Amino acid sequence: MNDAAANPMCGIEAIVVGASAGGVEALLSIFGDLPQAFGLPIIAVLHLPDERRSQLAEVFARRLQIPVREGQDKEVIQPGTLYFASPGYHLSVEHDRSLSLSQEDRVHHSRPAIDYLFASAGDVYGKRLLAILLTGANQDGAQGLAHVKQSGGITIVQDPDEARIAVMPRAALALHTPDHILTLSRIASLLASLESSPC
Amino acid sequence: MERSFLEKSSDIELRLLIEAIYLKYSYDFRDYSGASVKRRVAHALRQFECATISALQERVLHDPAAFMQLLQFLTIPVSEMFRDPSHFLAIRQEVVPLLKTYPSIKIWIAGCSTGEEVYSMAILLREEGLLERTIIYATDINPASLDKAKQGIFSLENVRAYTANYQQAGGQRSFADYYTAAYDHAIFDKTLRENVTFADHSLATDSVFSETQLISCRNVLIYFNKKLQDRAFGLFHESLCHRGFLVLGSKETLDFSAYNKHFEPLVKQERIYRKS
Ligand SMILES: C[S@@+](CC[C@H](N)C(=O)[O-])C[C@H]1O[C@@H](n2cnc3c(N)ncnc32)[C@H](O)[C@@H]1O
């Protein structure tokens, strides 16, 4: 099948995803086929124009087969669940594999920041992390993705030619060479095959 | 040994810095949420122009003024007046009627930062006719923030947003009644703080100092790990009177705490709890 689904993927413990403008559609297309029994936690930062209220979790819960929630402070990360960062708060992964929220300054005008989620997850999961950066109109995520790579994790950038807005993927590519540059449909099939791929 | 089992030098240095701060200055950041502390120290490194955390440690160990500067990076002071207006509205509608049954009231605002929350609470209490019989203890670990809180002077630029918050929070007057504008600042009515005691107090190292009827600790606990959160909840439980009120920040919850069973939600959505 997908050569990317070969060995390095079999030890993956968690997935982090970042997106900005155009992100809702992109996330729906990569998560749309995940089976109800998908076993890995997915933690996502999606920038939204309005910091106050978000219906992201509700919208995705209706469209996906896996459980979807806003990540709560000090919540222990559950397998097979998609967590979204709350608007207005940074979301991080802690060493005891729980989530934490914070209100430090914005990064690239963004809070939640993809950089913070990715870097903290990279510190915790090391090579057992898969990080995916998608469409977006700013540079958030590029440094975080490079940090994931340095920590031994696997990095994927959406093919900028396909991305609704290519600024974010291109900023990431300018900083480091990811393991894979893929279209959304290839990312979707890679995710779906993650667990079925023999280790 | 597998490489990933070895701690990175910078992680070791970070732990040593936090330990050094505790031993030298008694500020205890050992049980704060790790990811955020790490970022704040990284940020401080750039500002202090130190190449390593060890270099920063040497600086703060030998220079108390440098430590006070570092403290400004380690604490997150962001605040607003009537932050999350629906929260203050719920206090007005659900808690105030019950507070009115007490002949005198003690309120503890833990982690008050630069005071925005304190003045908001005082305004609410005044409008409800309770301020005169209330004592407010406003505590924080950051002396610079406490000094600012004592002055009650906020940037006029922010007051427009605060005014909108105040109105959404059920404010009954013109917000401008509470301050005088001077240049680009709003100086808040000093009678609002007549019954306020500002004090240095750490939820990480200090103990309970008074019985209280209401405790507000908002946007402080997210910076603590579970163990330290439980320490704080323990202090609140000890300080609160029978059926006393605990209010948390909009993203803070008792759900994952051992103290969950000692409190019941009064307005769950607004994180208002009652000691059970
Ligand atoms: C984000 S501010 C919250 C201000 C205000 N409560 C609000 O919600 O707008 C967090 C405050 O917690 C304080 N803080 C941090 N650690 C503390 C501790 N151990 N004990 C008391 N206050 C602490 C910080 O100094 C900072 O002023």
Short mmCIF file of C-alpha atoms and ligand atoms in Angstrom, two decimals:
data_model
loop_
_atom_site.label_atom_id
_atom_site.label_comp_id
_atom_site.label_asym_id
_atom_site.label_seq_id
_atom_site.Cartn_x
_atom_site.Cartn_y
_atom_site.Cartn_z
CA MET A 1 0.00 0.00 0.00
CA ASN A 2 1.34 3.33 1.07
CA ASP A 3 5.10 3.13 1.47
CA ALA A 4 4.84 5.79 4.20
CA ALA A 5 2.91 3.29 6.29
CA ALA A 6 5.96 1.08 6.60
CA ASN A 7 7.85 0.52 9.81
CA PRO A 8 8.57 3.92 11.42
CA MET A 9 4.83 4.41 11.77
CA CYS A 10 4.16 1.33 13.83
CA GLY A 11 5.39 2.75 17.12
CA ILE A 12 3.30 5.91 16.85
CA GLU A 13 1.54 6.77 20.10
CA ALA A 14 -0.11 10.06 19.26
CA ILE A 15 -0.90 12.39 16.39
CA VAL A 16 -0.82 16.19 16.45
CA VAL A 17 -2.30 18.32 13.71
CA GLY A 18 -2.16 22.04 12.98
CA ALA A 19 -4.11 24.11 10.48
CA SER A 20 -5.35 27.61 9.93
CA ALA A 21 -7.30 29.17 7.03
CA GLY A 22 -9.02 26.38 5.10
CA GLY A 23 -8.44 24.00 7.98
CA VAL A 24 -11.98 22.86 8.70
CA GLU A 25 -12.40 21.25 5.27
CA ALA A 26 -8.87 19.86 5.37
CA LEU A 27 -9.38 18.24 8.77
CA LEU A 28 -12.74 16.82 7.77
CA SER A 29 -11.17 15.22 4.75
CA ILE A 30 -8.25 13.62 6.60
CA PHE A 31 -10.32 12.37 9.55
CA GLY A 32 -13.51 11.54 7.65
CA ASP A 33 -12.66 7.88 7.13
CA LEU A 34 -11.25 7.07 10.52
CA PRO A 35 -13.05 4.05 11.97
CA GLN A 36 -14.84 4.26 15.28
CA ALA A 37 -12.24 1.93 16.77
CA PHE A 38 -9.29 4.12 15.79
CA GLY A 39 -6.85 3.69 18.64
CA LEU A 40 -4.58 6.75 18.69
CA PRO A 41 -5.21 10.11 20.31
CA ILE A 42 -5.28 13.06 17.91
CA ILE A 43 -4.67 16.56 19.26
CA ALA A 44 -5.42 19.46 16.97
CA VAL A 45 -4.94 23.20 16.90
CA LEU A 46 -7.10 24.97 14.38
CA HIS A 47 -6.91 28.75 14.33
CA LEU A 48 -10.27 30.46 14.32
CA PRO A 49 -11.05 34.10 13.65
CA ASP A 50 -13.16 34.40 16.81
CA GLU A 51 -11.43 33.58 20.08
CA ARG A 52 -14.52 33.60 22.23
CA ARG A 53 -16.70 30.69 21.27
CA SER A 54 -16.12 27.61 19.24
CA GLN A 55 -18.42 24.91 17.98
CA LEU A 56 -15.55 22.98 16.45
CA ALA A 57 -15.93 19.95 18.65
CA GLU A 58 -19.69 19.78 18.01
CA VAL A 59 -19.27 20.20 14.27
CA PHE A 60 -16.64 17.49 14.03
CA ALA A 61 -18.43 15.15 16.43
CA ARG A 62 -21.41 15.15 14.08
CA ARG A 63 -19.26 14.36 11.06
CA LEU A 64 -16.74 11.86 12.44
CA GLN A 65 -17.02 8.39 13.87
CA ILE A 66 -14.42 8.92 16.62
CA PRO A 67 -15.20 10.88 19.81
CA VAL A 68 -14.35 14.59 19.59
CA ARG A 69 -13.91 17.00 22.48
CA GLU A 70 -12.34 20.29 23.48
CA GLY A 71 -9.23 19.34 25.42
CA GLN A 72 -9.66 20.21 29.09
CA ASP A 73 -6.93 21.28 31.46
CA LYS A 74 -5.35 18.30 33.31
CA GLU A 75 -7.39 15.78 31.32
CA VAL A 76 -5.58 12.50 30.75
CA ILE A 77 -5.25 11.92 27.01
CA GLN A 78 -7.51 9.08 25.89
CA PRO A 79 -6.75 6.85 22.90
CA GLY A 80 -8.99 7.16 19.86
CA THR A 81 -10.18 10.65 20.76
CA LEU A 82 -9.82 13.86 18.77
CA TYR A 83 -9.07 16.87 20.97
CA PHE A 84 -9.35 20.47 19.84
CA ALA A 85 -7.60 23.36 21.55
CA SER A 86 -10.03 25.85 23.09
CA PRO A 87 -10.04 29.26 21.44
CA GLY A 88 -8.00 31.80 23.40
CA TYR A 89 -5.83 29.20 25.17
CA HIS A 90 -2.63 27.42 24.26
CA LEU A 91 -2.87 23.65 24.53
CA SER A 92 0.15 21.58 25.59
CA VAL A 93 0.97 17.96 26.31
CA GLU A 94 2.52 17.22 29.72
CA HIS A 95 4.91 14.41 30.62
CA ASP A 96 2.22 12.49 32.48
CA ARG A 97 0.33 12.44 29.18
CA SER A 98 -2.27 14.90 30.24
CA LEU A 99 -3.28 18.16 28.58
CA SER A 100 -2.67 21.62 29.98
CA LEU A 101 -4.01 25.03 29.00
CA SER A 102 -2.27 28.39 29.30
CA GLN A 103 -2.65 32.01 28.28
CA GLU A 104 0.85 33.10 27.44
CA ASP A 105 1.21 35.69 24.69
CA ARG A 106 0.06 34.88 21.19
CA VAL A 107 2.53 33.25 18.81
CA HIS A 108 2.34 34.58 15.24
CA HIS A 109 -0.84 36.34 16.42
CA SER A 110 -2.31 32.99 17.37
CA ARG A 111 -3.57 31.52 20.61
CA PRO A 112 -3.84 28.53 20.55
CA ALA A 113 -0.45 28.18 18.85
CA ILE A 114 0.43 25.15 16.77
CA ASP A 115 4.10 25.68 17.68
CA TYR A 116 3.40 25.18 21.39
CA LEU A 117 1.29 22.06 20.91
CA PHE A 118 3.83 20.49 18.57
CA ALA A 119 6.90 21.31 20.68
CA SER A 120 5.35 20.06 23.93
CA ALA A 121 4.10 16.87 22.26
CA GLY A 122 7.53 16.36 20.70
CA ASP A 123 9.12 16.59 24.15
CA VAL A 124 6.76 13.98 25.55
CA TYR A 125 6.34 11.46 22.74
CA GLY A 126 9.72 11.80 20.98
CA LYS A 127 9.88 9.37 18.06
CA ARG A 128 6.41 8.08 18.85
CA LEU A 129 4.76 11.21 17.54
CA LEU A 130 3.27 11.92 14.13
CA ALA A 131 2.85 15.64 13.39
CA ILE A 132 0.85 16.96 10.45
CA LEU A 133 0.77 20.58 9.28
CA LEU A 134 -1.92 21.63 6.82
CA THR A 135 -3.25 24.68 4.99
CA GLY A 136 -2.94 28.14 6.56
CA ALA A 137 -2.11 31.77 6.05
CA ASN A 138 0.58 32.30 8.68
CA GLN A 139 3.82 30.77 9.89
CA ASP A 140 2.64 29.13 13.07
CA GLY A 141 3.61 25.46 13.23
CA ALA A 142 6.83 25.63 11.24
CA GLN A 143 9.09 25.77 14.30
CA GLY A 144 7.02 23.26 16.19
CA LEU A 145 7.22 20.83 13.32
CA ALA A 146 10.99 21.22 13.12
CA HIS A 147 11.13 20.52 16.87
CA VAL A 148 9.11 17.33 16.42
CA LYS A 149 11.59 16.22 13.78
CA GLN A 150 14.54 16.98 16.07
CA SER A 151 12.89 14.97 18.82
CA GLY A 152 12.75 11.97 16.49
CA GLY A 153 9.09 12.19 15.47
CA ILE A 154 7.61 11.85 12.00
CA THR A 155 6.53 14.99 10.17
CA ILE A 156 4.07 15.50 7.35
CA VAL A 157 3.36 18.71 5.48
CA GLN A 158 0.39 19.08 3.19
CA ASP A 159 1.43 19.46 -0.43
CA PRO A 160 1.51 23.26 -0.84
CA ASP A 161 0.26 22.96 -4.42
CA GLU A 162 -2.92 21.47 -3.08
CA ALA A 163 -3.33 23.54 0.09
CA ARG A 164 -6.11 26.17 0.09
CA ILE A 165 -3.57 28.63 1.47
CA ALA A 166 0.03 27.56 1.02
CA VAL A 167 1.74 30.01 3.40
CA MET A 168 1.78 27.63 6.35
CA PRO A 169 3.05 24.55 4.50
CA ARG A 170 5.66 26.62 2.69
CA ALA A 171 6.92 28.22 5.92
CA ALA A 172 7.38 24.72 7.34
CA LEU A 173 9.20 23.50 4.24
CA ALA A 174 11.53 26.50 4.42
CA LEU A 175 12.60 25.48 7.92
CA HIS A 176 13.02 21.73 7.65
CA THR A 177 12.57 18.80 5.32
CA PRO A 178 9.61 16.77 6.52
CA ASP A 179 9.39 13.01 6.21
CA HIS A 180 6.49 13.35 3.80
CA ILE A 181 4.82 15.97 1.63
CA LEU A 182 1.37 14.60 0.87
CA THR A 183 -2.05 15.49 -0.45
CA LEU A 184 -5.04 15.33 1.87
CA SER A 185 -6.28 12.08 0.40
CA ARG A 186 -2.88 10.46 0.88
CA ILE A 187 -2.78 11.70 4.48
CA ALA A 188 -6.26 10.28 5.01
CA SER A 189 -5.29 6.83 3.75
CA LEU A 190 -2.05 6.93 5.73
CA LEU A 191 -3.97 7.65 8.94
CA ALA A 192 -6.53 4.95 8.19
CA SER A 193 -3.76 2.43 7.57
CA LEU A 194 -1.73 3.39 10.66
CA GLU A 195 -3.16 0.73 12.86
CA SER A 196 -3.73 -2.00 10.33
CA SER A 197 -0.12 -1.78 9.11
CA PRO A 198 1.85 -4.74 10.46
CA CYS A 199 4.57 -3.86 12.94
CA MET B 1 20.72 2.48 27.09
CA GLU B 2 18.28 3.88 24.58
CA ARG B 3 18.98 7.48 23.82
CA SER B 4 15.51 8.68 24.66
CA PHE B 5 15.94 7.51 28.26
CA LEU B 6 18.69 10.04 28.83
CA GLU B 7 17.44 13.41 29.87
CA LYS B 8 18.39 16.31 27.68
CA SER B 9 20.89 18.70 29.28
CA SER B 10 18.45 21.56 28.99
CA ASP B 11 15.81 19.58 30.90
CA ILE B 12 18.30 18.91 33.66
CA GLU B 13 19.26 22.56 33.76
CA LEU B 14 15.61 23.56 33.94
CA ARG B 15 15.00 21.31 36.93
CA LEU B 16 18.10 22.70 38.65
CA LEU B 17 17.03 26.28 38.03
CA ILE B 18 13.58 25.65 39.53
CA GLU B 19 15.21 23.93 42.50
CA ALA B 20 17.69 26.78 42.96
CA ILE B 21 14.88 29.34 42.94
CA TYR B 22 13.04 27.34 45.57
CA LEU B 23 16.08 26.94 47.84
CA LYS B 24 17.21 30.52 47.53
CA TYR B 25 13.96 32.51 47.31
CA SER B 26 11.27 30.06 48.54
CA TYR B 27 9.23 30.51 45.37
CA ASP B 28 8.08 27.02 44.49
CA PHE B 29 7.55 26.37 40.77
CA ARG B 30 8.35 22.67 41.06
CA ASP B 31 4.76 21.57 40.54
CA TYR B 32 3.72 23.97 37.82
CA SER B 33 2.65 22.65 34.41
CA GLY B 34 5.95 21.72 32.80
CA ALA B 35 5.34 22.73 29.19
CA SER B 36 4.50 26.31 30.04
CA VAL B 37 7.36 26.76 32.55
CA LYS B 38 9.79 25.48 29.95
CA ARG B 39 8.57 28.01 27.39
CA ARG B 40 8.69 30.88 29.85
CA VAL B 41 12.23 30.09 30.86
CA ALA B 42 13.19 29.86 27.18
CA HIS B 43 11.63 33.29 26.70
CA ALA B 44 13.50 34.67 29.72
CA LEU B 45 16.78 33.29 28.36
CA ARG B 46 16.40 35.45 25.27
CA GLN B 47 15.50 38.54 27.30
CA PHE B 48 18.38 38.04 29.73
CA GLU B 49 20.67 37.22 26.82
CA CYS B 50 21.86 34.08 28.55
CA ALA B 51 23.11 31.26 26.36
CA THR B 52 22.13 28.50 28.77
CA ILE B 53 19.74 27.96 31.65
CA SER B 54 22.79 27.35 33.84
CA ALA B 55 23.99 30.87 33.06
CA LEU B 56 20.59 32.23 34.01
CA GLN B 57 20.71 30.22 37.23
CA GLU B 58 24.04 31.75 38.16
CA ARG B 59 22.63 35.23 37.52
CA VAL B 60 19.53 34.82 39.65
CA LEU B 61 21.33 33.02 42.48
CA HIS B 62 23.71 35.91 42.96
CA ASP B 63 21.42 38.80 42.14
CA PRO B 64 18.03 39.10 43.85
CA ALA B 65 17.03 41.92 41.50
CA ALA B 66 17.58 39.58 38.57
CA PHE B 67 15.35 37.04 40.25
CA MET B 68 12.58 39.63 40.62
CA GLN B 69 12.92 40.26 36.90
CA LEU B 70 12.75 36.55 36.16
CA LEU B 71 9.63 36.28 38.30
CA GLN B 72 7.89 38.59 35.83
CA PHE B 73 8.51 35.98 33.14
CA LEU B 74 7.56 33.01 35.28
CA THR B 75 4.15 34.37 36.21
CA ILE B 76 1.45 35.10 33.65
CA PRO B 77 -0.20 38.37 34.72
CA VAL B 78 -2.91 38.70 32.01
CA SER B 79 -6.21 39.92 33.37
CA GLU B 80 -9.23 42.05 32.50
CA MET B 81 -12.07 43.66 34.37
CA PHE B 82 -15.25 41.58 34.33
CA ARG B 83 -13.36 38.90 32.42
CA ASP B 84 -15.92 36.39 31.12
CA PRO B 85 -18.95 38.65 31.78
CA SER B 86 -21.37 35.73 32.01
CA HIS B 87 -19.37 34.50 34.97
CA PHE B 88 -19.86 37.76 36.87
CA LEU B 89 -23.52 37.80 35.87
CA ALA B 90 -23.92 34.34 37.38
CA ILE B 91 -22.24 35.50 40.59
CA ARG B 92 -24.66 38.42 40.72
CA GLN B 93 -27.72 36.28 40.06
CA GLU B 94 -26.92 33.01 41.81
CA VAL B 95 -24.38 33.75 44.52
CA VAL B 96 -25.17 37.28 45.73
CA PRO B 97 -28.70 36.40 46.97
CA LEU B 98 -27.14 33.73 49.18
CA LEU B 99 -24.27 35.97 50.30
CA LYS B 100 -26.85 38.52 51.44
CA THR B 101 -27.90 36.13 54.20
CA TYR B 102 -24.52 36.57 55.93
CA PRO B 103 -24.10 39.46 58.40
CA SER B 104 -20.48 39.88 57.33
CA ILE B 105 -18.62 38.45 54.38
CA LYS B 106 -15.00 37.52 53.73
CA ILE B 107 -13.87 36.97 50.17
CA TRP B 108 -10.50 35.62 49.06
CA ILE B 109 -9.31 36.43 45.55
CA ALA B 110 -6.34 34.12 45.08
CA GLY B 111 -3.95 35.03 42.28
CA CYS B 112 -5.37 38.54 41.83
CA SER B 113 -2.51 39.69 39.60
CA THR B 114 -2.76 43.41 38.81
CA GLY B 115 -6.16 43.79 40.45
CA GLU B 116 -8.69 43.91 37.61
CA GLU B 117 -10.66 41.06 39.16
CA VAL B 118 -10.61 42.71 42.59
CA TYR B 119 -12.06 46.01 41.38
CA SER B 120 -14.67 44.12 39.32
CA MET B 121 -15.77 42.19 42.38
CA ALA B 122 -15.83 45.35 44.51
CA ILE B 123 -18.01 47.15 41.96
CA LEU B 124 -20.41 44.22 41.83
CA LEU B 125 -20.62 44.07 45.62
CA ARG B 126 -21.18 47.80 45.92
CA GLU B 127 -24.07 47.69 43.47
CA GLU B 128 -25.56 44.84 45.46
CA GLY B 129 -25.16 46.76 48.72
CA LEU B 130 -22.66 44.28 50.14
CA LEU B 131 -19.31 46.04 49.88
CA GLU B 132 -19.57 47.76 53.26
CA ARG B 133 -19.87 44.50 55.14
CA THR B 134 -17.27 42.64 53.08
CA ILE B 135 -13.56 42.14 53.60
CA ILE B 136 -11.65 41.12 50.49
CA TYR B 137 -8.27 39.41 50.74
CA ALA B 138 -6.50 39.78 47.41
CA THR B 139 -3.36 37.66 47.20
CA ASP B 140 -0.64 36.91 44.69
CA ILE B 141 3.00 35.85 44.62
CA ASN B 142 4.15 38.64 42.35
CA PRO B 143 4.95 41.80 44.35
CA ALA B 144 5.09 43.97 41.22
CA SER B 145 1.56 42.88 40.29
CA LEU B 146 0.34 43.48 43.84
CA ASP B 147 1.77 47.02 43.79
CA LYS B 148 -0.10 47.73 40.59
CA ALA B 149 -3.26 46.23 42.05
CA LYS B 150 -3.04 48.54 45.07
CA GLN B 151 -2.97 51.58 42.81
CA GLY B 152 -6.03 50.66 40.78
CA ILE B 153 -4.87 52.52 37.71
CA PHE B 154 -5.54 50.85 34.39
CA SER B 155 -4.90 51.80 30.81
CA LEU B 156 -7.74 53.84 29.35
CA GLU B 157 -7.27 51.97 26.12
CA ASN B 158 -8.59 48.82 27.76
CA VAL B 159 -11.45 50.51 29.57
CA ARG B 160 -13.68 50.49 26.50
CA ALA B 161 -13.59 46.67 26.46
CA TYR B 162 -14.05 46.62 30.24
CA THR B 163 -17.12 48.82 29.86
CA ALA B 164 -18.69 46.34 27.46
CA ASN B 165 -17.82 43.50 29.84
CA TYR B 166 -19.33 45.40 32.77
CA GLN B 167 -22.60 45.92 30.92
CA GLN B 168 -22.80 42.28 29.86
CA ALA B 169 -22.08 41.29 33.44
CA GLY B 170 -25.28 43.02 34.57
CA GLY B 171 -23.70 46.35 35.55
CA GLN B 172 -26.34 48.79 36.76
CA ARG B 173 -24.71 52.15 36.29
CA SER B 174 -22.47 54.00 33.93
CA PHE B 175 -19.05 52.36 34.17
CA ALA B 176 -17.46 55.82 34.04
CA ASP B 177 -18.88 56.48 37.54
CA TYR B 178 -16.15 54.27 38.93
CA TYR B 179 -13.06 55.97 37.55
CA THR B 180 -11.60 59.31 36.59
CA ALA B 181 -9.73 59.55 33.35
CA ALA B 182 -6.29 61.16 33.46
CA TYR B 183 -4.28 61.26 30.26
CA ASP B 184 -4.30 57.68 29.02
CA HIS B 185 -5.21 56.15 32.36
CA ALA B 186 -8.34 55.36 34.31
CA ILE B 187 -7.90 55.89 38.04
CA PHE B 188 -10.44 53.79 39.89
CA ASP B 189 -12.43 55.08 42.85
CA LYS B 190 -10.28 54.39 45.89
CA THR B 191 -13.25 53.75 48.14
CA LEU B 192 -13.64 50.51 46.18
CA ARG B 193 -10.55 49.17 47.91
CA GLU B 194 -11.25 50.46 51.40
CA ASN B 195 -11.99 46.94 52.60
CA VAL B 196 -9.40 45.20 50.47
CA THR B 197 -6.24 43.73 51.95
CA PHE B 198 -3.58 43.01 49.36
CA ALA B 199 -1.09 40.39 50.48
CA ASP B 200 1.74 38.20 49.32
CA HIS B 201 0.53 34.62 49.57
CA SER B 202 1.48 31.51 47.62
CA LEU B 203 -0.91 28.66 46.98
CA ALA B 204 2.17 26.48 46.62
CA THR B 205 3.84 27.14 49.96
CA ASP B 206 1.58 29.10 52.36
CA SER B 207 -1.35 28.00 54.47
CA VAL B 208 -4.87 29.20 55.19
CA PHE B 209 -5.10 32.58 56.93
CA SER B 210 -8.82 33.13 57.45
CA GLU B 211 -12.27 31.64 57.20
CA THR B 212 -14.03 32.85 54.06
CA GLN B 213 -17.48 32.68 52.49
CA LEU B 214 -16.35 32.97 48.87
CA ILE B 215 -13.08 32.22 47.13
CA SER B 216 -12.36 33.25 43.58
CA CYS B 217 -9.28 31.69 42.03
CA ARG B 218 -9.43 32.26 38.32
CA ASN B 219 -6.89 31.44 35.63
CA VAL B 220 -4.26 30.49 38.16
CA LEU B 221 -4.78 26.75 38.54
CA ILE B 222 -4.21 25.97 34.85
CA TYR B 223 -0.55 26.77 35.51
CA PHE B 224 -0.33 24.09 38.21
CA ASN B 225 0.00 20.34 37.81
CA LYS B 226 -2.61 18.06 39.33
CA LYS B 227 -0.75 17.68 42.62
CA LEU B 228 -0.42 21.42 43.16
CA GLN B 229 -4.01 22.00 42.07
CA ASP B 230 -5.05 19.59 44.79
CA ARG B 231 -2.97 21.46 47.33
CA ALA B 232 -4.79 24.67 46.37
CA PHE B 233 -8.19 22.97 46.48
CA GLY B 234 -7.25 21.69 49.93
CA LEU B 235 -6.54 25.23 51.13
CA PHE B 236 -9.83 26.47 49.67
CA HIS B 237 -11.75 23.64 51.30
CA GLU B 238 -10.16 24.44 54.63
CA SER B 239 -10.76 28.17 54.38
CA LEU B 240 -14.36 28.08 53.17
CA CYS B 241 -17.17 28.10 55.69
CA HIS B 242 -19.89 25.47 55.59
CA ARG B 243 -21.60 25.81 52.16
CA GLY B 244 -19.07 28.44 51.06
CA PHE B 245 -18.58 29.30 47.37
CA LEU B 246 -15.62 28.51 45.12
CA VAL B 247 -15.33 30.11 41.71
CA LEU B 248 -12.77 29.09 39.11
CA GLY B 249 -11.66 30.30 35.67
CA SER B 250 -13.68 29.36 32.62
CA LYS B 251 -11.30 26.54 31.67
CA GLU B 252 -10.66 25.27 35.16
CA THR B 253 -12.51 22.40 36.73
CA LEU B 254 -12.68 20.21 39.80
CA ASP B 255 -13.58 17.25 37.58
CA PHE B 256 -10.12 15.69 37.62
CA SER B 257 -9.36 16.48 41.24
CA ALA B 258 -9.54 14.36 44.37
CA TYR B 259 -11.55 17.26 45.87
CA ASN B 260 -14.34 16.83 43.35
CA LYS B 261 -16.52 15.04 45.88
CA HIS B 262 -16.10 17.80 48.46
CA PHE B 263 -17.74 20.40 46.25
CA GLU B 264 -20.95 20.49 44.24
CA PRO B 265 -21.53 22.61 41.15
CA LEU B 266 -23.87 25.57 41.65
CA VAL B 267 -23.53 26.94 38.10
CA LYS B 268 -21.41 24.34 36.36
CA GLN B 269 -21.09 26.25 33.09
CA GLU B 270 -19.61 29.24 34.94
CA ARG B 271 -17.42 27.10 37.22
CA ILE B 272 -19.19 28.15 40.39
CA TYR B 273 -19.08 25.48 43.09
CA ARG B 274 -20.29 25.13 46.65
CA LYS B 275 -18.63 23.28 49.46
CA SER B 276 -20.78 20.24 50.17
C1 LIG C 1 -3.44 34.95 34.69
S1 LIG C 1 -3.31 35.73 36.26
C2 LIG C 1 -5.00 35.70 36.80
C3 LIG C 1 -5.53 37.04 37.20
C4 LIG C 1 -7.00 37.08 37.59
N1 LIG C 1 -7.32 36.11 38.61
C5 LIG C 1 -7.88 36.88 36.37
O1 LIG C 1 -8.47 35.79 36.23
O2 LIG C 1 -8.00 37.78 35.56
C6 LIG C 1 -2.47 34.50 37.23
C7 LIG C 1 -1.87 35.02 38.52
O3 LIG C 1 -1.56 33.92 39.38
C8 LIG C 1 -0.44 34.26 40.14
N2 LIG C 1 0.17 33.07 40.73
C9 LIG C 1 1.01 32.20 40.15
N3 LIG C 1 1.39 31.26 41.03
C10 LIG C 1 0.77 31.53 42.20
C11 LIG C 1 0.78 30.94 43.49
N4 LIG C 1 1.53 29.87 43.75
N5 LIG C 1 0.02 31.48 44.47
C12 LIG C 1 -0.73 32.58 44.21
N6 LIG C 1 -0.77 33.20 43.01
C13 LIG C 1 -0.04 32.69 42.01
C14 LIG C 1 0.45 34.98 39.14
O4 LIG C 1 1.40 35.79 39.79
C15 LIG C 1 -0.58 35.79 38.33
O5 LIG C 1 -0.72 37.07 38.85
#
